[in-house]
Coordinates of C-alpha atoms in Angstrom, one line a residue:
X1453 CA 88.5 74.5 11.5
X1454 CA 90.4 74.7 14.7
X1455 CA 92.0 78.1 15.5
X1456 CA 94.9 78.4 17.9
X1457 CA 96.1 81.5 19.8
X1458 CA 99.6 81.5 21.1
X1459 CA 100.7 84.2 23.6
X1460 CA 104.5 84.7 23.5
X1461 CA 106.6 86.7 26.0
X1462 CA 110.1 88.0 25.6
X1463 CA 111.9 84.7 26.0
X1464 CA 114.6 86.1 28.2
X1465 CA 112.1 87.6 30.6
X1466 CA 110.1 84.4 30.4
X1467 CA 113.1 82.3 31.3
X1468 CA 114.0 84.5 34.3
X1469 CA 110.4 84.3 35.4
X1470 CA 110.4 80.5 35.0
X1471 CA 113.3 80.2 37.4
X1472 CA 111.8 82.6 39.9
X1473 CA 108.6 80.6 39.8
X1474 CA 110.5 77.4 40.3
X1475 CA 112.2 78.9 43.3
X1476 CA 108.9 79.9 44.8
X1477 CA 107.2 76.6 44.2
X1478 CA 110.1 74.6 45.5
X1479 CA 110.7 77.0 48.3
X1480 CA 114.2 77.4 46.8
X1481 CA 116.0 80.3 48.3
X1482 CA 118.5 82.3 46.2
X1483 CA 119.5 85.4 48.0
X1484 CA 121.8 86.7 45.3
X1485 CA 121.3 87.0 41.6
X1486 CA 124.4 84.8 41.0
X1487 CA 122.4 81.7 41.9
X1488 CA 119.8 82.6 39.3
X1489 CA 122.5 83.4 36.8
X1490 CA 124.0 79.9 37.5
X1491 CA 120.7 78.3 36.7
X1492 CA 120.4 80.4 33.4
X1493 CA 124.0 79.4 32.5
X1494 CA 123.2 75.7 33.1
X1495 CA 120.2 75.9 30.8
X1496 CA 122.3 77.7 28.1
X1497 CA 125.0 75.0 28.3
X1498 CA 122.5 72.2 28.1
X1499 CA 120.8 73.8 25.1
X1500 CA 124.1 74.5 23.3
X1501 CA 125.1 70.8 23.7
X1502 CA 121.8 69.7 22.0
X1503 CA 121.3 72.3 19.3
X1504 CA 122.1 70.9 15.9
X1505 CA 125.6 71.7 14.8
X1506 CA 126.4 73.4 12.6
X1507 CA 123.1 75.0 13.1
X1508 CA 121.4 75.2 9.7
X1509 CA 119.1 78.2 9.3
X1510 CA 115.6 77.1 10.2
X1511 CA 116.7 73.6 11.2
X1512 CA 113.3 73.0 12.7
X1513 CA 111.4 73.4 9.4
X1514 CA 110.4 70.5 7.2
X1515 CA 112.7 69.9 4.3
X1516 CA 116.0 70.4 6.3
X1517 CA 118.2 67.4 6.9
X1518 CA 117.4 67.4 10.6
X1519 CA 113.6 67.9 10.1
X1520 CA 113.2 65.1 7.6
X1521 CA 112.7 62.9 10.6
X1522 CA 110.2 65.4 12.0
X1523 CA 110.9 68.4 14.1
X1524 CA 113.1 67.1 17.0
X1525 CA 112.2 67.6 20.6
X1526 CA 115.7 68.3 21.9
X1527 CA 114.7 68.2 25.6
X1528 CA 112.4 65.2 26.1
X1529 CA 114.5 64.6 29.3
X1530 CA 114.5 68.2 30.5
X1531 CA 111.4 69.9 29.2
X1532 CA 111.8 72.7 31.8
X1533 CA 115.0 73.9 30.1
X1534 CA 114.4 77.7 29.9
X1535 CA 116.1 78.1 26.5
X1536 CA 114.2 75.3 24.9
X1537 CA 110.9 76.7 26.3
X1538 CA 111.5 80.1 24.7
X1539 CA 112.1 78.8 21.2
X1540 CA 108.6 79.7 20.2
X1541 CA 109.1 79.2 16.4
X1542 CA 110.3 75.7 16.9
X1543 CA 107.2 74.7 18.9
X1544 CA 104.9 76.6 16.5
X1545 CA 106.5 74.9 13.5
X1546 CA 105.4 71.6 15.0
X1547 CA 101.8 73.0 15.0
X1548 CA 102.3 74.1 11.4
X1549 CA 102.7 70.5 10.5
X1550 CA 99.1 70.0 11.4
X1551 CA 97.4 73.4 11.2
X1552 CA 97.3 76.0 8.4
X1553 CA 99.3 79.1 9.2
X1554 CA 96.1 81.2 8.8
X1555 CA 94.6 79.3 11.8
X1556 CA 97.3 80.3 14.2
X1557 CA 97.4 83.7 15.9
X1558 CA 100.5 84.7 17.8
X1559 CA 100.2 87.6 20.2
X1560 CA 102.9 89.2 22.3
X1561 CA 102.3 89.2 26.0
X1562 CA 103.8 92.6 26.3
X1563 CA 101.2 93.9 23.8
X1564 CA 98.4 92.0 25.6
X1565 CA 99.3 93.5 29.0
X1566 CA 99.9 97.0 27.6
X1567 CA 96.5 97.1 25.8
X1568 CA 94.3 94.1 26.8
X1569 CA 91.2 95.4 25.0
X1570 CA 92.9 95.6 21.7
X1571 CA 94.4 92.1 22.1
X1572 CA 91.1 90.6 23.1
X1573 CA 89.4 92.4 20.1
X1574 CA 92.1 90.9 17.8
X1575 CA 91.5 87.4 19.3
X1576 CA 87.7 87.7 18.9
X1577 CA 88.1 88.8 15.3
X1578 CA 90.5 85.9 14.7
X1579 CA 88.0 83.3 15.9
X1580 CA 85.2 85.1 14.0
X1581 CA 83.4 86.5 17.0
X1582 CA 81.9 89.9 16.6
X1583 CA 83.7 92.1 19.2
X1584 CA 80.8 94.6 19.0
X1585 CA 78.6 91.9 20.6
X1586 CA 80.8 91.6 23.7
X1587 CA 81.6 94.2 26.3
X1588 CA 85.4 93.9 26.0
X1589 CA 86.0 96.4 28.8
X1590 CA 84.2 94.2 31.2
X1591 CA 86.0 91.1 29.9
X1592 CA 89.5 92.5 30.4
X1593 CA 88.6 93.6 33.9
X1594 CA 87.8 90.1 35.0
X1595 CA 90.5 88.1 36.9
X1596 CA 90.6 84.5 35.8
X1597 CA 93.8 83.4 37.3
X1598 CA 95.0 85.4 40.4
X1599 CA 98.2 85.1 42.2
X1600 CA 96.4 84.3 45.5
X1601 CA 98.0 80.9 45.9
X1602 CA 101.4 82.2 45.1
X1603 CA 100.9 85.1 47.5
X1604 CA 100.1 82.6 50.2
X1605 CA 103.3 80.7 49.6
X1606 CA 105.3 83.9 49.7
X1607 CA 103.7 85.4 52.8
X1608 CA 106.4 87.1 54.9
X1609 CA 109.1 85.4 52.9
X1610 CA 111.0 88.3 51.3
X1611 CA 114.1 86.0 50.7
X1612 CA 112.3 84.6 47.6
X1613 CA 112.0 87.9 45.9
X1614 CA 114.7 88.5 43.3
X1615 CA 115.9 92.0 43.0
X1616 CA 117.7 93.6 40.1
X1617 CA 118.6 92.4 36.7
X1618 CA 120.9 89.6 35.6
X1619 CA 124.5 90.1 34.6
X1620 CA 124.6 91.9 31.3
X1621 CA 126.9 89.2 29.9
X1622 CA 124.4 86.5 30.6
X1623 CA 121.6 88.6 29.1
X1624 CA 123.7 89.1 26.0
X1625 CA 124.4 85.4 25.6
X1626 CA 120.6 84.7 25.9
X1627 CA 119.9 87.5 23.4
X1628 CA 122.3 86.0 20.9
X1629 CA 120.8 82.6 21.3
X1630 CA 117.2 83.7 20.9
X1631 CA 117.7 86.3 18.2
X1632 CA 117.6 84.0 15.1
X1633 CA 114.5 82.2 16.5
X1634 CA 112.8 85.5 17.3
X1635 CA 113.6 86.7 13.8
X1636 CA 112.0 83.5 12.3
X1637 CA 109.0 84.1 14.5
X1638 CA 108.7 87.6 13.1
X1639 CA 109.1 86.3 9.6
X1640 CA 106.6 83.6 9.9
X1641 CA 103.9 85.2 12.1
X1642 CA 104.5 88.9 11.5
X1643 CA 104.9 90.0 15.1
X1644 CA 107.5 92.6 16.0
X1645 CA 110.1 91.1 18.3
X1646 CA 112.6 93.9 18.0
X1647 CA 112.0 94.9 21.6
X1648 CA 113.0 91.5 22.8
X1649 CA 116.6 92.3 23.3

């Protein structure tokens, strides 16, 4: 049968990165972190208006009153909403309607980048390829998707670089929103998301 591999990144860092990428691609210049924080707050507000209220635990799973109609796509009109994009368990639950849990492997990006050889070996084993038959060291050294195009866009344009972290209050709001979804991801797929805070 079909096997799916899902690479998940800390949703807060992914959300920040998404907005930085949007800035670069649209040549959008935000010289201060406040502009980025305003974008993050706008995504938070839009999500909180659409999240089912009161939020039943695991509202995205079959059998709940909301999910009886299928797992809703809350952002058909704004699929780039950073909060919505980071609710991995919601998106994966849609996959679980069609694929057996045993046919979905979820890997953390942080683990992949920290130890690519181990992650590639795990992926090979998952798809029933013998890792011993492949020179994994040479595979993980290959560059399949470089940042060359992005570097060309950003040449001599230091204004597009975001320095520093976001306001701790904004980070805490995001952490609180993502926490139950991250916990459900851990519960369902067995990955440790405790460092995503």
